[in-house]
Short mmCIF file of C-alpha atoms in Angstrom, two decimals:
data_model
loop_
_atom_site.label_atom_id
_atom_site.label_comp_id
_atom_site.label_asym_id
_atom_site.label_seq_id
_atom_site.Cartn_x
_atom_site.Cartn_y
_atom_site.Cartn_z
CA MET W 1 -26.70 50.67 19.26
CA GLU W 2 -22.72 49.01 19.53
CA ASN W 3 -20.29 51.50 20.65
CA GLU W 4 -18.18 52.08 17.28
CA TYR W 5 -14.74 52.07 18.97
CA TRP W 6 -16.03 48.41 20.91
CA TYR W 7 -12.31 47.08 19.67
CA LYS W 8 -10.09 49.84 21.43
CA VAL W 9 -8.22 49.31 24.18
CA SER W 10 -7.52 52.12 26.50
CA ASP W 11 -4.12 51.63 27.25
CA THR W 12 -1.83 50.40 24.65
CA SER W 13 1.66 51.13 26.35
CA ASN W 14 2.49 47.63 27.54
CA LEU W 15 0.80 45.77 24.40
CA ILE W 16 3.07 44.42 22.00
CA SER W 17 2.51 44.92 18.32
CA PRO W 18 1.69 43.01 16.53
CA SER W 19 -0.62 41.13 18.47
CA LEU W 20 -3.90 39.49 18.26
CA LEU W 21 -6.95 40.59 20.42
CA ILE W 22 -9.84 38.31 21.51
CA TYR W 23 -12.82 39.40 22.55
CA PRO W 24 -14.78 36.70 24.59
CA ASP W 25 -17.93 38.70 24.97
CA ARG W 26 -18.70 38.94 21.36
CA ILE W 27 -17.40 35.10 21.01
CA GLU W 28 -20.35 34.36 23.79
CA LYS W 29 -22.74 35.65 21.05
CA ASN W 30 -21.48 34.02 18.26
CA ILE W 31 -21.79 30.57 20.28
CA LYS W 32 -25.31 31.75 20.97
CA GLU W 33 -25.88 32.50 17.10
CA MET W 34 -24.85 29.12 16.43
CA ILE W 35 -27.07 27.57 18.36
CA SER W 36 -29.84 29.97 17.70
CA LEU W 37 -29.49 28.21 13.93
CA VAL W 38 -30.07 24.72 15.07
CA ASP W 39 -33.02 23.08 16.53
CA ASP W 40 -30.79 20.84 18.86
CA VAL W 41 -27.31 21.98 20.24
CA LYS W 42 -26.80 18.31 19.63
CA ARG W 43 -26.12 18.67 16.33
CA LEU W 44 -23.58 21.20 16.37
CA ARG W 45 -19.77 19.58 15.71
CA PRO W 46 -18.24 22.98 15.34
CA HIS W 47 -14.50 22.74 13.79
CA ILE W 48 -11.69 23.93 16.28
CA LYS W 49 -9.27 24.84 13.00
CA THR W 50 -10.04 28.62 13.88
CA HIS W 51 -8.95 29.18 17.43
CA LYS W 52 -6.81 26.10 18.53
CA THR W 53 -7.86 27.06 21.84
CA ALA W 54 -8.86 25.51 25.52
CA GLU W 55 -10.59 28.63 26.74
CA ILE W 56 -13.00 29.13 23.14
CA ILE W 57 -13.92 24.85 23.45
CA LYS W 58 -14.64 25.48 27.16
CA MET W 59 -16.73 28.35 26.70
CA GLN W 60 -19.01 25.85 23.97
CA MET W 61 -18.79 22.86 26.10
CA GLN W 62 -20.77 25.40 28.47
CA HIS W 63 -23.69 25.68 26.36
CA GLY W 64 -23.88 22.10 25.85
CA ILE W 65 -21.82 21.51 22.85
CA ARG W 66 -19.77 18.25 23.30
CA LYS W 67 -19.13 17.04 20.26
CA PHE W 68 -16.33 18.77 17.76
CA LYS W 69 -14.72 18.19 14.59
CA CYS W 70 -10.66 19.24 14.16
CA ALA W 71 -7.76 19.01 11.19
CA THR W 72 -4.80 18.19 13.49
CA ILE W 73 -3.36 15.54 16.01
CA ALA W 74 -2.58 18.41 18.31
CA GLU W 75 -6.24 20.22 17.94
CA ALA W 76 -7.70 16.43 18.45
CA GLU W 77 -5.25 15.92 21.65
CA LEU W 78 -6.81 19.42 22.91
CA LEU W 79 -10.60 18.34 22.66
CA GLY W 80 -9.41 15.22 24.52
CA SER W 81 -7.75 16.93 27.26
CA CYS W 82 -11.11 19.43 27.41
CA GLY W 83 -12.75 16.39 27.82
CA VAL W 84 -15.06 16.54 25.13
CA ASP W 85 -17.11 13.71 24.42
CA GLU W 86 -16.87 13.11 20.87
CA VAL W 87 -13.55 14.28 18.24
CA LEU W 88 -13.55 13.78 14.55
CA LEU W 89 -10.29 14.37 12.76
CA ALA W 90 -11.45 15.28 9.58
CA MET W 91 -8.51 14.54 7.71
CA PRO W 92 -6.82 11.30 6.18
CA LEU W 93 -4.71 9.31 8.31
CA VAL W 94 -1.28 8.37 6.38
CA GLY W 95 2.19 7.93 7.88
CA ALA W 96 3.12 8.28 11.39
CA ASN W 97 -0.46 9.86 12.43
CA MET W 98 -2.14 6.46 11.93
CA LYS W 99 -0.23 5.35 15.21
CA ARG W 100 -0.40 8.68 17.30
CA PHE W 101 -4.42 8.37 16.32
CA ILE W 102 -4.37 5.24 18.65
CA THR W 103 -2.37 7.14 20.89
CA LEU W 104 -4.86 9.62 21.15
CA MET W 105 -7.38 6.66 21.90
CA GLU W 106 -5.20 5.29 24.25
CA THR W 107 -4.54 8.55 26.31
CA PHE W 108 -8.00 10.13 26.34
CA PRO W 109 -10.78 6.96 26.90
CA GLN W 110 -13.42 9.56 27.79
CA SER W 111 -13.70 10.83 24.22
CA GLU W 112 -14.66 8.68 21.20
CA PHE W 113 -12.47 9.60 18.46
CA SER W 114 -12.91 9.19 14.95
CA THR W 115 -11.57 9.52 11.47
CA LEU W 116 -12.38 9.50 7.61
CA ILE W 117 -12.03 7.15 5.07
CA ASP W 118 -11.91 7.87 1.70
CA ASN W 119 -10.38 4.90 -0.45
CA PRO W 120 -10.24 0.90 -0.23
CA LYS W 121 -6.31 1.58 0.53
CA MET W 122 -6.65 3.78 3.32
CA LEU W 123 -9.32 0.90 4.81
CA GLN W 124 -7.09 -1.70 4.84
CA GLN W 125 -4.30 0.32 6.69
CA ILE W 126 -6.71 1.55 9.02
CA ALA W 127 -8.37 -2.01 9.75
CA THR W 128 -4.96 -3.45 9.62
CA LEU W 129 -3.62 -1.42 12.71
CA ALA W 130 -6.56 -1.41 14.97
CA GLU W 131 -6.60 -5.42 14.36
CA GLY W 132 -2.56 -5.28 15.75
CA GLU W 133 -3.94 -2.89 18.32
CA LYS W 134 -6.97 -5.09 19.43
CA VAL W 135 -9.16 -1.96 18.94
CA ILE W 136 -11.93 -0.79 16.91
CA ILE W 137 -11.81 2.48 15.02
CA SER W 138 -14.58 4.59 14.20
CA VAL W 139 -14.40 6.19 10.50
CA TRP W 140 -16.78 8.43 8.11
CA MET W 141 -17.06 7.81 4.90
CA ASP W 142 -15.45 11.24 3.27
CA ILE W 143 -17.65 12.12 0.36
CA ASN W 144 -16.58 14.62 -2.30
CA SER W 145 -19.33 16.79 -3.21
CA GLY W 146 -17.41 18.73 -5.84
CA MET W 147 -14.71 20.59 -3.90
CA ASN W 148 -12.11 18.28 -5.24
CA ARG W 149 -9.91 18.43 -2.06
CA THR W 150 -10.77 14.83 -0.30
CA GLY W 151 -13.70 12.27 -0.44
CA ILE W 152 -14.87 9.83 -2.49
CA VAL W 153 -17.30 10.57 -5.65
CA PRO W 154 -20.76 9.27 -4.52
CA ASP W 155 -21.09 6.75 -6.94
CA GLU W 156 -21.18 2.88 -6.39
CA ASN W 157 -17.76 2.85 -5.94
CA ALA W 158 -18.87 4.59 -2.57
CA VAL W 159 -21.48 2.09 -2.14
CA THR W 160 -18.98 -0.73 -2.00
CA LEU W 161 -16.63 1.23 0.39
CA PHE W 162 -19.38 1.52 3.04
CA HIS W 163 -20.26 -1.76 3.07
CA GLN W 164 -16.65 -2.84 3.19
CA ILE W 165 -16.43 -0.32 6.36
CA GLU W 166 -19.45 -1.85 8.45
CA GLU W 167 -18.35 -5.37 6.89
CA ASN W 168 -14.70 -5.00 9.21
CA PRO W 169 -14.79 -6.39 12.33
CA ASN W 170 -11.93 -3.73 12.83
CA LEU W 171 -13.99 -0.82 12.32
CA GLU W 172 -17.21 1.13 13.18
CA ALA W 173 -19.32 2.82 10.44
CA LYS W 174 -20.15 6.00 11.77
CA GLY W 175 -21.61 7.71 8.84
CA LEU W 176 -21.00 10.39 5.81
CA HIS W 177 -18.71 13.17 6.17
CA ILE W 178 -19.20 15.79 3.41
CA TYR W 179 -17.42 19.62 3.30
CA ASP W 180 -18.46 22.07 0.87
CA GLY W 181 -16.49 25.03 1.13
CA HIS W 182 -16.56 25.52 -2.56
CA ILE W 183 -19.72 26.98 -2.20
CA ARG W 184 -19.96 30.74 -1.69
CA GLU W 185 -22.91 32.38 -3.12
CA THR W 186 -23.00 35.57 -1.42
CA GLU W 187 -27.00 35.98 -1.49
CA PHE W 188 -28.97 33.43 0.78
CA ASN W 189 -31.59 31.86 -1.49
CA GLU W 190 -28.86 31.38 -4.04
CA GLN W 191 -26.46 29.63 -1.17
CA LYS W 192 -29.39 27.77 -0.37
CA LYS W 193 -30.22 26.27 -3.97
CA VAL W 194 -26.62 25.52 -5.06
CA VAL W 195 -25.81 23.90 -1.23
CA ASP W 196 -29.19 21.53 -1.52
CA ALA W 197 -28.20 20.50 -5.14
CA ALA W 198 -24.93 19.64 -3.91
CA PHE W 199 -26.70 17.53 -1.41
CA VAL W 200 -28.81 15.63 -3.51
CA ALA W 201 -26.20 13.32 -4.71
CA VAL W 202 -25.71 12.66 -0.42
CA GLU W 203 -29.24 11.35 -0.56
CA LYS W 204 -28.79 9.51 -3.28
CA LEU W 205 -25.71 8.08 -2.06
CA LYS W 206 -27.35 6.98 1.26
CA LYS W 207 -30.65 5.64 -0.25
CA ALA W 208 -28.53 3.41 -2.38
CA ILE W 209 -26.32 2.17 0.40
CA GLU W 210 -29.60 1.45 2.68
CA ASP W 211 -31.28 0.18 -0.41
CA LYS W 212 -28.53 -2.76 -0.01
CA GLY W 213 -28.85 -3.62 3.50
CA GLY W 214 -26.43 -0.97 5.09
CA LYS W 215 -27.01 1.82 7.43
CA VAL W 216 -25.84 5.46 7.58
CA THR W 217 -26.20 6.67 10.71
CA ASP W 218 -25.17 10.26 10.87
CA ILE W 219 -23.91 12.38 8.25
CA VAL W 220 -21.49 15.31 9.53
CA VAL W 221 -21.76 18.26 6.71
CA GLY W 222 -20.54 21.68 5.60
CA GLY W 223 -18.62 24.55 7.17
CA SER W 224 -19.09 27.71 8.06
CA PRO W 225 -20.41 29.04 4.48
CA SER W 226 -23.31 26.80 3.62
CA PHE W 227 -24.04 26.08 7.87
CA PRO W 228 -27.38 28.49 7.97
CA VAL W 229 -28.55 25.69 5.13
CA HIS W 230 -27.52 22.62 6.62
CA ALA W 231 -28.79 24.21 10.17
CA GLN W 232 -32.33 23.84 8.38
CA ARG W 233 -31.58 20.23 7.38
CA GLY W 234 -32.87 19.11 10.92
CA THR W 235 -31.05 15.59 10.36
CA VAL W 236 -27.45 15.93 9.94
CA ASN W 237 -25.00 17.30 12.13
CA VAL W 238 -23.15 20.42 11.15
CA ALA W 239 -19.59 21.90 11.51
CA PRO W 240 -18.94 25.58 11.39
CA GLY W 241 -15.85 26.98 12.54
CA THR W 242 -14.91 30.49 11.51
CA THR W 243 -18.24 31.50 12.87
CA LEU W 244 -16.45 31.59 16.62
CA LEU W 245 -14.40 34.12 15.37
CA TRP W 246 -15.53 35.57 12.24
CA ASP W 247 -13.28 37.44 9.50
CA ALA W 248 -13.42 40.34 7.30
CA ARG W 249 -13.84 38.01 4.12
CA TYR W 250 -16.80 36.15 5.42
CA GLY W 251 -18.07 39.20 6.86
CA GLU W 252 -18.19 40.28 3.34
CA LEU W 253 -19.37 37.09 1.33
CA PHE W 254 -22.09 36.43 3.62
CA PRO W 255 -23.71 39.32 4.96
CA TYR W 256 -26.75 37.45 5.67
CA MET W 257 -25.09 35.70 8.62
CA HIS W 258 -25.03 37.80 12.33
CA PHE W 259 -22.06 36.84 13.54
CA LYS W 260 -19.42 39.37 15.04
CA MET W 261 -15.96 39.81 14.47
CA ALA W 262 -14.08 38.58 17.69
CA ALA W 263 -10.66 38.81 16.29
CA VAL W 264 -8.68 41.86 16.10
CA LEU W 265 -4.85 42.80 15.09
CA PHE W 266 -3.22 45.53 16.61
CA THR W 267 -0.53 47.00 14.53
CA ARG W 268 1.66 50.05 14.72
CA ILE W 269 3.35 52.24 12.12
CA ILE W 270 7.10 51.65 12.24
CA SER W 271 7.95 53.57 9.56
CA LYS W 272 7.09 56.91 7.06
CA PRO W 273 9.51 56.27 4.24
CA THR W 274 7.51 59.11 2.13
CA GLN W 275 4.77 61.68 2.98
CA ASN W 276 2.10 59.23 2.06
CA ILE W 277 3.63 55.63 2.41
CA LEU W 278 2.91 54.34 6.10
CA CYS W 279 4.78 50.83 7.19
CA PHE W 280 3.03 48.71 9.51
CA ASP W 281 4.61 45.54 12.04
CA ILE W 282 2.09 43.09 10.00
CA GLY W 283 4.22 41.12 7.58
CA HIS W 284 3.95 37.28 6.24
CA LYS W 285 4.62 36.13 9.27
CA SER W 286 1.81 37.90 11.59
CA ILE W 287 -1.55 37.45 9.31
CA ALA W 288 -2.54 35.17 6.46
CA PRO W 289 -0.55 36.22 3.63
CA GLU W 290 -2.04 33.84 0.69
CA MET W 291 -4.51 36.05 -0.31
CA ASN W 292 -4.68 38.85 -3.15
CA PHE W 293 -4.44 42.35 -1.29
CA PRO W 294 -6.02 43.54 1.15
CA ARG W 295 -4.73 41.16 3.79
CA VAL W 296 -7.10 43.14 6.52
CA GLN W 297 -9.49 45.72 6.48
CA PHE W 298 -8.59 48.37 9.04
CA LEU W 299 -11.25 49.91 11.04
CA ASN W 300 -9.79 53.24 11.90
CA LEU W 301 -6.95 54.30 8.85
CA PRO W 302 -9.97 55.15 6.23
CA ASP W 303 -8.96 56.01 2.59
CA SER W 304 -5.50 53.32 2.52
CA GLU W 305 -4.37 50.90 0.04
CA GLN W 306 -2.32 48.23 1.07
CA ILE W 307 0.24 48.24 -1.80
CA SER W 308 3.09 45.60 -0.44
CA GLN W 309 3.89 42.98 2.19
CA SER W 310 6.83 41.47 3.06
CA GLU W 311 7.80 38.94 6.20
CA GLU W 312 7.41 41.88 8.84
CA HIS W 313 5.88 44.70 7.04
CA LEU W 314 3.02 45.82 5.42
CA VAL W 315 3.18 49.17 3.07
CA VAL W 316 0.16 51.20 2.91
CA LYS W 317 -0.63 54.24 1.01
CA VAL W 318 -2.81 56.60 2.56
CA LYS W 319 -4.38 60.21 1.34
CA ASP W 320 -2.82 62.61 3.85
CA GLY W 321 -0.03 61.13 5.08
CA SER W 322 0.15 64.54 7.73
CA LEU W 323 -2.40 62.73 9.51
CA TYR W 324 -0.46 59.92 10.84
CA GLU W 325 3.06 59.32 13.09
CA VAL W 326 5.81 56.41 13.72
CA GLY W 327 4.28 54.66 16.41
CA ASP W 328 0.43 55.69 16.29
CA SER W 329 -1.64 52.24 16.84
CA PHE W 330 -4.14 50.87 14.26
CA TYR W 331 -6.92 48.19 14.44
CA ALA W 332 -7.47 45.44 11.32
CA LEU W 333 -9.38 42.49 10.70
CA PRO W 334 -8.04 39.85 9.10
CA MET W 335 -9.74 38.60 6.09
CA HIS W 336 -8.42 34.95 6.85
CA VAL W 337 -8.39 34.21 10.42
CA CYS W 338 -7.72 30.79 10.17
CA PRO W 339 -4.05 30.55 9.74
CA THR W 340 -3.74 34.21 11.45
CA VAL W 341 -4.49 32.52 14.67
CA ALA W 342 -1.70 29.76 14.38
CA LYS W 343 1.14 32.78 13.75
CA TYR W 344 0.30 33.72 17.52
CA GLU W 345 1.22 31.65 20.66
CA THR W 346 -0.71 33.62 22.56
CA LEU W 347 -4.15 35.66 22.03
CA GLN W 348 -4.78 38.84 24.14
CA VAL W 349 -8.14 38.68 25.91
CA VAL W 350 -9.63 42.58 26.10
CA GLU W 351 -12.97 42.81 28.12
CA ASN W 352 -13.92 46.23 28.94
CA GLY W 353 -11.50 48.12 26.93
CA SER W 354 -8.50 46.38 29.12
CA ILE W 355 -6.32 43.50 28.56
CA ALA W 356 -7.74 41.02 31.06
CA ASP W 357 -6.23 37.35 30.19
CA GLU W 358 -3.99 35.81 27.67
CA TRP W 359 -4.94 32.96 26.12
CA LYS W 360 -2.88 30.22 24.77
CA VAL W 361 -3.37 28.95 21.04
CA ALA W 362 -2.53 25.39 22.64
CA ALA W 363 -2.85 23.66 18.97
CA ARG W 364 -0.94 25.62 16.98
CA ASN W 365 1.90 23.58 16.22
CA GLN W 366 1.78 20.24 15.22
CA LYS W 367 2.42 18.60 18.13
CA ILE W 368 1.22 19.11 21.68
CA THR W 369 2.81 15.91 23.51
CA ILE W 370 1.65 13.01 21.33
#
């Protein structure tokens, strides 16, 4: 049976608050759980947007994971510096990022970099850049499967666009990319039903492309919410990300997933403005603030209600304030861990109840060197 107080640090006297604690043993279990859900580790292409950390990338590499997905040039550079085999930059390239992408290719020739295309204008711009730089750029056609964020609708225009990619001498068509993060059913069978229904359009598009002489070599699909469904598909690459650290929101939404919480906020009471009101030092600058309350799930503060938050403060109402004093330490799970990690320069590594190391969140900013 797991220790109820697995998250606690035995000596917090030198621990700054707020801090983001990380638990490598739990990350290790999450990596193994990810691998257990696919029939071949080569089908995994985990996203690093959640952790942005070299040490966690290298933990995955030790388990045979060699392909990754990312959202920024900085994250792509971090992956290149770790020596991974393949890097999919899953963001449309615009402006200065187009040239930065070429610099990535030149700086890390041991890694294959690829990106997304979802419209003819972008295709022409990237192809012209590739021609000028005398390189071949690998691209995936990004499909809009209903999220309406990026991607081309899977219709005849998509068939035409894919053939244009294939026919361009400056581009290499890698396949199709689909992110279906809008599908979040809390029961697995219902999640599978909806995810599979959305994937039918992708299968039809693949057939339409190949009926006209094209070749869809590979498909990268999904994120953490749809990962267990697509993991069963057998013929696609899957790209979970939050699964490495997990968070309270996904833990509540997807109880059928068996990932461990591996990131915990350490905070202290900094004031008691009234008897039953506590103020903690985790404001907007310390945790993702874009969601409704609660912003965190306290692990050792029962019967509490989060009532307001500002840049440096989180105000919480409790039933019996006499139980708590200014300076008391608390632990809380982020409701949304991905943007929370980006607020910290370093992660405090907890092993056997003690701070054992400090890991740099190396790709938290827009750039590292490129």
